[in-house]
Amino acid sequence: MKPVLLVIAHGSRDPRHAATVHALVRRVRSLRPDVRVETGFLDFNIPSVQGVLESLAAEGVRDVVALPLLLTRAFHAKADIPAVLRDAPPQLRIRQAEVLGPSPLLLSALERRLYEAGLTPADKSSTGVVLASAGSTDPEAIAVIADIAREWRHTGWCAVRPAFASAALPRTEDAVRELRALGCAKVAVAPYVLAPGFLPDRIARGAAEADVLAAVLGPAPEVARVLLRRYDTASVRVLLRVSA
């Protein structure tokens, strides 16, 4: 049997966060009805990750792929989630999948959101884009965002600048002003976040002087496809380990 896919989300007091996570999971289930998909939250929302793992063990499930619903490999992926998984019932064989980013599919999802917000492919060469992420104190995560911005610039945008809602600089509003100063005819803000919440709202406020503000990635089909790719890679490793 295929391992159960456990999607691990951070959780938030903002009800839009959990609603968006559940919408993404529904899309994943629709793409792969042969895979059992469960959702657990690290904080604020239920069910908790630990609660889901205990329920799966009680049912007799043995193999689980735990997938962090994160775009960068920062503290939660390196510390919080492994700590929770170490406390799982011992009869479970758990493989932690890689985080979602970076991925060319996520760049496609970002462009989808920009076009849904009113841009067209004809606008690319005259539009500067702010790639606005939540931010992190992890240097690896910050470097990844900068790398994504450089890569995205090469697809035809006038310019792309990274920005952060917390823990790192520049802020969204500063990146918007920088792109104006560069002479970009339009400036768009593309939130590189999965669900609404406190930090995405800060990004939106920082986009006040931009021409276009895209929606969060949410349940975009490209995000669901990345999620399933990460699951498939990790599940193969689980099955290989079981058969060894």
XYZ file of N, CA and C in Angstrom:
732
model
N 0.833 -1.196 0.000
C 0.000 0.000 0.000
C 0.871 1.250 0.000
N 0.367 2.307 -0.633
C 1.099 3.569 -0.667
C 1.148 4.173 0.733
N 2.257 4.832 1.075
C 2.303 5.527 2.364
C 1.231 6.610 2.433
N 0.732 6.836 3.634
C -0.185 7.953 3.849
C 0.604 9.255 3.718
N 0.016 10.227 3.056
C 0.626 11.551 2.936
C 0.073 12.432 4.047
N 0.939 12.859 4.947
C 0.557 13.779 6.012
C 1.112 15.162 5.691
N 0.235 16.073 5.339
C 0.621 17.454 5.053
C 0.699 18.208 6.375
N 1.866 18.767 6.660
C 2.079 19.459 7.934
C 2.117 20.963 7.686
N 1.099 21.649 8.185
C 1.013 23.103 8.048
C 1.370 23.769 9.367
N 1.773 25.016 9.291
C 2.175 25.730 10.503
C 0.989 25.976 11.418
N -0.113 26.442 10.843
C -1.259 26.840 11.655
C -1.247 28.327 11.928
N -2.419 28.888 12.213
C -2.540 30.330 12.430
C -3.843 30.633 13.156
N -3.845 31.740 13.894
C -5.102 32.214 14.493
C -6.055 32.752 13.425
N -5.503 33.095 12.270
C -6.309 33.625 11.167
C -7.040 32.469 10.492
N -8.355 32.461 10.499
C -9.089 31.326 9.916
C -8.855 31.144 8.424
N -8.390 32.182 7.731
C -8.123 32.042 6.298
C -6.982 31.061 6.041
N -6.066 30.959 6.996
C -4.917 30.057 6.829
C -5.377 28.614 6.708
N -6.112 28.135 7.703
C -6.562 26.739 7.674
C -7.472 26.482 6.483
N -8.341 27.445 6.149
C -9.240 27.262 5.006
C -8.451 27.084 3.715
N -7.360 27.828 3.565
C -6.536 27.720 2.361
C -5.786 26.399 2.328
N -5.265 25.973 3.478
C -4.589 24.681 3.550
C -5.539 23.558 3.161
N -6.749 23.588 3.686
C -7.715 22.533 3.368
C -8.101 22.554 1.883
N -8.180 23.757 1.296
C -8.479 23.845 -0.135
C -7.367 23.225 -0.970
N -6.119 23.461 -0.569
C -4.990 22.860 -1.279
C -5.022 21.345 -1.145
N -5.296 20.844 0.039
C -5.346 19.393 0.249
C -6.470 18.766 -0.571
N -7.586 19.454 -0.675
C -8.676 18.928 -1.526
C -8.223 18.820 -2.974
N -7.469 19.791 -3.440
C -6.977 19.714 -4.815
C -6.008 18.544 -4.975
N -5.144 18.343 -3.990
C -4.207 17.216 -4.034
C -4.976 15.896 -4.099
N -5.999 15.758 -3.278
C -6.806 14.529 -3.293
C -7.475 14.312 -4.641
N -7.925 15.394 -5.269
C -8.587 15.252 -6.562
C -7.608 14.800 -7.644
N -6.336 15.200 -7.510
C -5.330 14.793 -8.488
C -4.876 13.354 -8.282
N -4.874 12.900 -7.027
C -4.380 11.558 -6.720
C -5.330 10.842 -5.763
N -6.472 10.406 -6.260
C -7.430 9.721 -5.379
C -6.910 8.400 -4.821
N -5.810 7.888 -5.369
C -5.228 6.637 -4.869
C -4.377 6.840 -3.625
N -4.160 8.090 -3.236
C -3.305 8.392 -2.085
C -4.171 8.942 -0.952
N -4.003 8.379 0.216
C -4.689 8.926 1.391
C -3.920 10.148 1.870
N -4.618 11.269 2.010
C -3.989 12.524 2.406
C -4.638 13.026 3.691
N -3.816 13.272 4.699
C -4.267 13.833 5.967
C -3.560 15.165 6.201
N -4.151 15.977 7.077
C -3.596 17.292 7.393
C -3.397 17.423 8.890
N -2.221 17.918 9.294
C -1.965 18.206 10.696
C -1.316 19.568 10.836
N -1.551 20.237 11.963
C -1.032 21.582 12.191
C -0.059 21.574 13.370
N 0.987 22.372 13.247
C 1.961 22.494 14.328
C 1.412 23.307 15.491
N 0.555 24.280 15.204
C 0.082 25.175 16.257
C -1.248 25.787 15.841
N -2.017 26.247 16.816
C -3.227 27.048 16.647
C -4.437 26.272 16.127
N -4.251 25.359 15.192
C -5.379 24.674 14.567
C -5.368 23.189 14.906
N -6.510 22.562 14.714
C -6.627 21.117 14.884
C -7.050 20.505 13.552
N -6.665 19.230 13.357
C -5.961 18.349 14.284
C -4.473 18.670 14.354
N -3.864 18.349 15.496
C -2.430 18.511 15.627
C -1.709 17.406 14.874
N -0.456 17.635 14.559
C 0.345 16.604 13.885
C 0.412 15.355 14.757
N 0.674 15.544 16.043
C 0.780 14.406 16.947
C -0.529 13.624 17.004
N -1.652 14.345 17.039
C -2.945 13.673 17.081
C -3.206 12.835 15.844
N -2.852 13.369 14.675
C -3.041 12.611 13.434
C -2.162 11.366 13.434
N -0.913 11.510 13.861
C -0.006 10.356 13.882
C -0.516 9.274 14.825
N -1.026 9.665 15.974
C -1.558 8.675 16.913
C -2.785 7.973 16.341
N -3.638 8.718 15.652
C -4.818 8.113 15.027
C -4.422 7.122 13.934
N -3.432 7.490 13.121
C -2.977 6.589 12.062
C -2.400 5.311 12.655
N -1.622 5.441 13.709
C -1.043 4.258 14.345
C -2.135 3.358 14.907
N -3.156 3.967 15.503
C -4.253 3.184 16.073
C -5.023 2.425 15.001
N -5.046 2.957 13.780
C -5.722 2.284 12.662
C -4.899 1.148 12.091
N -3.628 1.088 12.443
C -2.755 0.067 11.880
C -1.919 0.531 10.712
N -1.953 1.828 10.421
C -1.104 2.379 9.360
C 0.359 2.214 9.778
N 1.211 1.919 8.813
C 2.628 1.742 9.120
C 3.519 2.767 8.431
N 3.206 3.151 7.196
C 4.104 4.009 6.425
C 3.472 5.375 6.182
N 4.238 6.404 6.516
C 3.756 7.785 6.404
C 4.841 8.635 5.762
N 4.440 9.475 4.818
C 5.306 10.535 4.311
C 4.806 11.838 4.909
N 5.659 12.474 5.709
C 5.322 13.747 6.343
C 5.873 14.874 5.485
N 4.986 15.697 4.960
C 5.395 16.727 4.013
C 5.207 18.112 4.610
N 6.304 18.839 4.874
C 6.172 20.204 5.403
C 5.575 21.139 4.359
N 4.492 21.793 4.722
C 3.871 22.746 3.805
C 4.604 24.077 3.944
N 5.838 24.067 3.444
C 6.739 25.207 3.562
C 7.412 25.451 2.220
N 7.768 26.707 1.977
C 8.401 27.062 0.707
C 9.920 27.086 0.794
N 10.453 27.205 2.005
C 11.904 27.191 2.187
C 12.246 26.274 3.347
N 13.479 25.809 3.346
C 13.932 24.895 4.390
C 14.549 25.705 5.528
N 13.680 26.250 6.378
C 14.135 27.060 7.497
C 13.876 26.314 8.813
N 13.676 27.072 9.899
C 13.645 26.477 11.239
C 12.585 25.399 11.388
N 11.383 25.658 10.875
C 10.314 24.674 11.067
C 10.663 23.338 10.416
N 11.246 23.393 9.230
C 11.595 22.148 8.534
C 12.795 21.452 9.163
N 13.707 22.253 9.731
C 14.938 21.690 10.274
C 14.804 21.255 11.734
N 13.914 21.881 12.477
C 13.854 21.622 13.921
C 12.467 21.223 14.415
N 11.464 22.093 14.208
C 10.135 21.832 14.768
C 9.526 20.527 14.284
N 9.499 20.356 12.969
C 8.845 19.172 12.419
C 9.602 17.892 12.762
N 10.932 17.829 12.610
C 11.631 16.615 13.034
C 11.389 16.273 14.507
N 11.279 17.304 15.363
C 11.037 17.046 16.784
C 9.674 16.395 17.001
N 8.653 16.877 16.306
C 7.321 16.282 16.424
C 7.328 14.846 15.898
N 8.005 14.628 14.796
C 8.021 13.286 14.199
C 8.776 12.290 15.076
N 9.777 12.754 15.804
C 10.508 11.856 16.706
C 9.621 11.340 17.834
N 8.573 12.097 18.159
C 7.653 11.686 19.222
C 6.479 10.871 18.701
N 6.508 10.497 17.445
C 5.415 9.725 16.859
C 5.386 8.311 17.444
N 4.246 7.638 17.375
C 4.184 6.244 17.825
C 5.257 5.409 17.136
N 5.951 4.551 17.878
C 7.118 3.844 17.333
C 6.801 2.885 16.196
N 5.538 2.451 16.083
C 5.222 1.506 15.010
C 5.105 2.166 13.637
N 5.113 3.498 13.618
C 5.036 4.200 12.339
C 6.421 4.346 11.721
N 6.501 4.075 10.423
C 7.717 4.358 9.649
C 7.456 5.665 8.903
N 8.199 6.704 9.267
C 7.914 8.042 8.749
C 9.114 8.557 7.975
N 8.830 9.104 6.811
C 9.850 9.769 6.004
C 9.445 11.222 5.837
N 10.310 12.158 6.219
C 10.018 13.574 6.010
C 10.400 13.963 4.595
N 9.424 14.437 3.842
C 9.672 14.886 2.471
C 10.342 16.254 2.479
N 10.878 16.619 1.332
C 11.483 17.943 1.192
C 10.402 19.022 1.156
N 10.783 20.234 1.512
C 9.865 21.369 1.408
C 9.530 21.622 -0.060
N 8.537 22.454 -0.302
C 8.033 22.628 -1.665
C 8.994 23.400 -2.572
N 9.676 24.384 -2.022
C 10.524 25.199 -2.881
C 12.003 24.891 -2.729
N 12.779 25.346 -3.690
C 12.347 26.022 -4.929
C 11.893 25.016 -5.983
N 11.105 25.492 -6.925
C 10.619 24.649 -8.017
C 10.161 25.535 -9.169
N 10.462 25.141 -10.417
C 9.932 25.897 -11.558
C 8.414 25.966 -11.556
N 7.755 24.957 -11.011
C 6.294 24.987 -10.948
C 5.797 26.125 -10.053
N 6.548 26.428 -9.015
C 6.139 27.532 -8.150
C 6.292 28.876 -8.850
N 7.321 29.001 -9.697
C 7.423 30.214 -10.517
C 6.231 30.339 -11.450
N 5.797 29.216 -12.001
C 4.607 29.233 -12.856
C 3.377 29.653 -12.062
N 3.295 29.194 -10.811
C 2.164 29.582 -9.970
C 2.205 31.070 -9.651
N 3.394 31.612 -9.399
C 3.521 33.045 -9.157
C 3.051 33.853 -10.366
N 3.456 33.413 -11.554
C 3.019 34.121 -12.759
C 1.512 33.992 -12.951
N 0.968 32.821 -12.649
C -0.488 32.643 -12.737
C -1.193 33.693 -11.873
N -0.721 33.852 -10.645
C -1.362 34.814 -9.748
C -1.206 36.257 -10.261
N -0.058 36.580 -10.846
C 0.116 37.929 -11.390
C -0.827 38.176 -12.561
N -0.981 37.198 -13.420
C -1.900 37.360 -14.552
C -3.354 37.427 -14.084
N -3.686 36.645 -13.069
C -5.033 36.725 -12.509
C -5.302 38.099 -11.896
N -4.231 38.776 -11.450
C -4.378 40.102 -10.843
C -4.428 41.222 -11.870
N -4.238 40.884 -13.148
C -4.412 41.895 -14.189
C -3.268 42.083 -15.157
N -2.096 41.533 -14.871
C -1.003 41.635 -15.833
C -1.232 40.686 -17.005
N -0.505 40.933 -18.093
C -0.522 40.036 -19.246
C 0.924 39.710 -19.610
N 1.163 38.651 -20.384
C 2.536 38.363 -20.807
C 3.201 39.531 -21.521
N 2.416 40.366 -22.189
C 2.978 41.527 -22.880
C 3.540 42.559 -21.909
N 3.139 42.490 -20.635
C 3.623 43.446 -19.637
C 4.989 43.069 -19.061
N 5.460 41.869 -19.321
C 6.633 41.378 -18.595
C 7.851 42.284 -18.735
N 8.170 42.660 -19.943
C 9.425 43.390 -20.162
C 9.425 44.779 -19.546
N 8.261 45.325 -19.219
C 8.192 46.667 -18.640
C 7.773 46.657 -17.169
N 7.642 45.470 -16.589
C 7.148 45.344 -15.215
C 8.236 44.820 -14.283
N 8.439 45.524 -13.184
C 9.309 45.037 -12.123
C 8.482 44.293 -11.097
N 9.022 43.205 -10.589
C 8.278 42.356 -9.659
C 9.009 42.286 -8.324
N 8.249 42.438 -7.264
C 8.759 42.203 -5.916
C 8.352 40.789 -5.507
N 9.344 39.950 -5.281
C 9.098 38.598 -4.782
C 9.085 38.685 -3.261
N 7.898 38.747 -2.691
C 7.742 39.058 -1.273
C 7.473 37.792 -0.470
N 8.417 37.438 0.381
C 8.256 36.250 1.217
C 8.052 36.652 2.673
N 7.714 35.659 3.501
C 7.457 35.941 4.908
C 8.717 36.387 5.627
N 9.861 35.840 5.234
C 11.113 36.172 5.890
C 11.534 35.096 6.869
N 12.815 35.094 7.204
C 13.365 34.072 8.084
C 14.684 34.563 8.663
N 15.050 34.040 9.828
C 16.371 34.303 10.381
C 17.400 33.306 9.867
N 16.968 32.348 9.066
C 17.855 31.313 8.536
C 18.538 31.828 7.269
N 19.857 31.952 7.257
C 20.546 32.474 6.063
C 20.299 31.627 4.819
N 20.159 30.321 4.988
C 19.897 29.455 3.837
C 18.578 29.824 3.176
N 17.545 30.051 3.983
C 16.234 30.401 3.433
C 16.280 31.749 2.717
N 16.974 32.724 3.293
C 17.090 34.040 2.664
C 17.829 33.932 1.338
N 18.887 33.131 1.302
C 19.654 32.959 0.064
C 18.816 32.305 -1.020
N 17.966 31.369 -0.638
C 17.093 30.709 -1.615
C 16.152 31.717 -2.258
N 15.564 32.599 -1.464
C 14.661 33.613 -2.019
C 15.405 34.512 -3.002
N 16.620 34.911 -2.654
C 17.419 35.740 -3.561
C 17.725 34.993 -4.853
N 18.023 33.710 -4.756
C 18.302 32.910 -5.953
C 17.068 32.809 -6.846
N 15.894 32.623 -6.228
C 14.659 32.530 -7.003
C 14.406 33.835 -7.743
N 14.630 34.956 -7.071
C 14.428 36.261 -7.720
C 15.340 36.416 -8.927
N 16.607 36.008 -8.778
C 17.536 36.098 -9.917
C 17.086 35.198 -11.066
N 16.663 33.988 -10.739
C 16.215 33.066 -11.782
C 14.978 33.602 -12.498
N 14.054 34.145 -11.738
C 12.796 34.636 -12.322
C 13.053 35.836 -13.232
N 14.030 36.654 -12.881
C 14.373 37.813 -13.717
C 14.739 37.379 -15.128
N 15.364 36.220 -15.266
C 15.815 35.765 -16.576
C 14.683 35.258 -17.465
N 13.452 35.239 -16.958
C 12.318 34.786 -17.783
C 11.655 35.942 -18.522
N 12.194 37.168 -18.375
C 11.678 38.263 -19.193
C 11.140 39.464 -18.460
N 11.088 39.434 -17.115
C 10.613 40.599 -16.378
C 11.642 41.723 -16.447
N 11.172 42.957 -16.305
C 12.064 44.120 -16.305
C 13.101 43.986 -15.196
N 12.645 43.604 -14.020
C 13.534 43.357 -12.875
C 12.735 42.590 -11.837
N 13.437 41.848 -10.992
C 12.798 41.143 -9.873
C 13.643 41.381 -8.634
N 12.996 41.788 -7.549
C 13.692 42.040 -6.299
C 13.042 41.236 -5.173
N 13.850 40.591 -4.332
C 13.283 39.904 -3.169
C 12.929 40.913 -2.078
N 11.945 40.557 -1.261
C 11.583 41.371 -0.100
C 11.043 40.436 0.983
N 11.004 40.943 2.218
C 10.657 40.081 3.346
C 9.731 40.830 4.304
N 8.748 40.107 4.812
C 7.791 40.725 5.743
C 8.326 40.770 7.163
N 9.329 39.957 7.467
C 9.900 39.940 8.814
C 11.310 39.383 8.768
N 12.072 39.651 9.806
C 13.365 39.009 10.082
C 14.496 39.363 9.119
N 14.194 39.932 7.971
C 15.236 40.271 6.996
C 14.777 41.477 6.181
N 15.722 42.093 5.512
C 15.446 43.264 4.678
C 15.835 42.953 3.239
N 15.241 43.684 2.254
C 14.365 44.850 2.397
C 12.901 44.467 2.637
N 12.120 45.436 3.072
C 10.683 45.275 3.180
C 10.040 45.467 1.798
N 8.811 45.030 1.680
C 8.101 45.110 0.397
C 8.054 46.531 -0.138
N 7.705 47.490 0.712
C 7.563 48.876 0.249
C 8.885 49.435 -0.256
N 9.999 49.014 0.357
C 11.310 49.503 -0.094
C 11.669 48.919 -1.461
N 11.338 47.648 -1.668
C 11.606 47.028 -2.968
C 10.740 47.651 -4.052
N 9.484 47.996 -3.719
C 8.611 48.673 -4.683
C 9.234 49.996 -5.123
N 9.733 50.772 -4.154
C 10.339 52.077 -4.475
C 11.612 51.906 -5.296
N 12.378 50.860 -4.994
C 13.601 50.611 -5.765
C 13.275 50.340 -7.228
N 12.244 49.544 -7.466
C 11.867 49.231 -8.850
C 11.333 50.472 -9.564
N 10.623 51.336 -8.855
C 10.198 52.612 -9.442
C 11.424 53.420 -9.860
N 12.409 53.461 -8.980
C 13.609 54.252 -9.261
C 14.390 53.693 -10.438
N 14.267 52.382 -10.661
C 14.941 51.763 -11.802
C 14.292 52.130 -13.133
N 13.060 52.642 -13.070
C 12.376 53.044 -14.282
C 11.397 52.033 -14.829
N 11.041 51.024 -14.036
C 10.037 50.051 -14.487
C 8.694 50.762 -14.668
N 8.050 50.524 -15.791
C 6.777 51.198 -16.070
C 5.698 50.773 -15.085
N 5.709 49.515 -14.691
C 4.772 49.002 -13.691
C 5.560 48.253 -12.626
N 4.971 48.214 -11.438
C 5.546 47.422 -10.350
C 4.467 46.502 -9.802
N 4.806 45.221 -9.697
C 3.870 44.226 -9.181
C 4.483 43.531 -7.981
N 3.658 43.167 -7.040
C 4.098 42.419 -5.860
C 3.521 41.020 -5.928
N 4.409 40.029 -5.877
C 4.015 38.622 -5.930
C 4.328 37.980 -4.577
N 3.329 37.763 -3.726
C 3.591 37.132 -2.433
C 4.017 35.672 -2.609
N 5.206 35.372 -2.133
C 5.715 34.002 -2.169
C 5.354 33.351 -0.840
N 4.063 33.226 -0.616
C 3.510 32.628 0.595
C 2.349 31.733 0.193
N 2.060 30.763 1.046
C 1.055 29.766 0.690
C -0.359 30.130 1.115
N -0.489 30.860 2.213
C -1.831 31.102 2.748
C -1.896 32.481 3.386
N -3.086 33.061 3.474
C -3.234 34.366 4.114
C -2.890 34.292 5.601
N -2.634 35.464 6.175
C -2.315 35.534 7.589
C -1.646 36.856 7.917
N -1.042 36.923 9.092
C -0.460 38.173 9.586
C 0.634 38.700 8.666
N 1.601 37.869 8.312
C 2.713 38.338 7.470
C 2.272 38.636 6.031
N 1.426 37.795 5.408
C 0.911 38.176 4.089
C 0.140 39.499 4.112
N -0.568 39.779 5.206
C -1.249 41.074 5.317
C -0.228 42.213 5.369
N 0.914 41.976 6.020
C 1.974 42.987 6.051
C 2.536 43.217 4.654
N 2.676 42.133 3.894
C 3.126 42.262 2.503
C 2.137 43.120 1.718
N 0.846 42.868 1.913
C -0.180 43.626 1.191
C -0.106 45.114 1.531
N 0.118 45.422 2.794
C 0.245 46.843 3.172
C 1.477 47.457 2.526
N 2.550 46.694 2.422
C 3.760 47.200 1.791
C 3.625 47.395 0.295
N 2.581 46.774 -0.291
C 2.342 46.886 -1.738
C 1.437 48.057 -2.096
N 1.191 48.937 -1.142
C 0.236 50.029 -1.371
C 0.607 50.898 -2.560
N 1.895 51.090 -2.817
C 2.326 51.945 -3.927
C 2.591 51.162 -5.215
N 2.359 49.862 -5.198
C 2.537 49.046 -6.407
C 1.309 49.160 -7.301
N 1.480 48.790 -8.560
C 0.354 48.802 -9.497
C -0.495 47.537 -9.385
N 0.159 46.431 -9.014
C -0.530 45.137 -8.972
C -0.090 44.380 -7.728
N -1.048 43.797 -7.037
C -0.766 42.889 -5.927
C -1.426 41.557 -6.237
N -0.608 40.524 -6.373
C -1.147 39.192 -6.656
C -1.648 38.547 -5.367
N -2.476 37.532 -5.541
C -2.951 36.745 -4.404
C -1.857 35.783 -3.944
N -2.020 35.246 -2.745
C -1.096 34.211 -2.260
C -1.216 32.983 -3.167
N -0.234 32.098 -3.066
C -0.218 30.919 -3.936
C -1.411 30.010 -3.680
N -1.725 29.769 -2.413
C -2.915 29.009 -2.060
C -3.016 27.670 -2.770
N -4.230 27.306 -3.185
C -4.436 26.006 -3.825
C -4.206 26.016 -5.339
N -3.223 26.779 -5.791
C -2.910 26.784 -7.223
C -2.562 25.364 -7.672
N -2.975 24.972 -8.868
C -2.691 23.610 -9.317
C -1.209 23.275 -9.346
N -0.378 24.275 -9.637
C 1.063 24.027 -9.664
C 1.586 23.660 -8.270
N 1.027 24.293 -7.250
C 1.448 23.975 -5.884
C 1.086 22.532 -5.551
N -0.114 22.119 -5.923
C -0.531 20.740 -5.674
C 0.376 19.749 -6.393
N 0.791 20.087 -7.594
C 1.667 19.184 -8.348
C 3.048 19.074 -7.712
N 3.582 20.204 -7.216
C 4.868 20.149 -6.509
C 4.736 19.266 -5.271
N 3.661 19.449 -4.544
C 3.436 18.675 -3.336
C 3.453 17.176 -3.644
N 2.789 16.789 -4.701
C 2.749 15.368 -5.058
C 4.099 14.865 -5.554
N 4.865 15.717 -6.202
C 6.220 15.305 -6.612
C 7.087 15.029 -5.386
N 6.983 15.897 -4.378
C 7.751 15.677 -3.158
C 7.300 14.383 -2.472
N 6.011 14.141 -2.475
C 5.492 12.908 -1.882
C 6.015 11.685 -2.620
N 5.953 11.718 -3.933
C 6.380 10.553 -4.723
C 7.850 10.235 -4.464
N 8.683 11.259 -4.417
C 10.108 11.037 -4.167
C 10.330 10.412 -2.798
N 9.660 10.940 -1.788
C 9.839 10.421 -0.433
C 9.221 9.040 -0.269
N 8.089 8.782 -0.917
C 7.428 7.486 -0.745
C 8.239 6.362 -1.363
N 8.938 6.646 -2.454
C 9.820 5.633 -3.039
C 10.901 5.237 -2.030
N 11.432 6.232 -1.316
C 12.467 5.944 -0.318
C 11.906 5.133 0.835
N 10.654 5.428 1.248
C 10.030 4.649 2.300
C 9.915 3.192 1.885
N 9.403 2.956 0.666
C 9.182 1.594 0.201
C 10.480 0.856 0.012
N 11.528 1.557 -0.453
C 12.825 0.922 -0.610
C 13.388 0.507 0.748
N 13.183 1.359 1.751
C 13.686 1.044 3.076
C 12.929 -0.149 3.671
N 11.640 -0.233 3.410
C 10.836 -1.334 3.929
C 11.243 -2.659 3.299
N 11.545 -2.619 1.985
C 11.859 -3.863 1.279
C 13.314 -4.314 1.478
N 14.132 -3.388 2.012
C 15.556 -3.734 2.175
C 15.765 -4.776 3.283
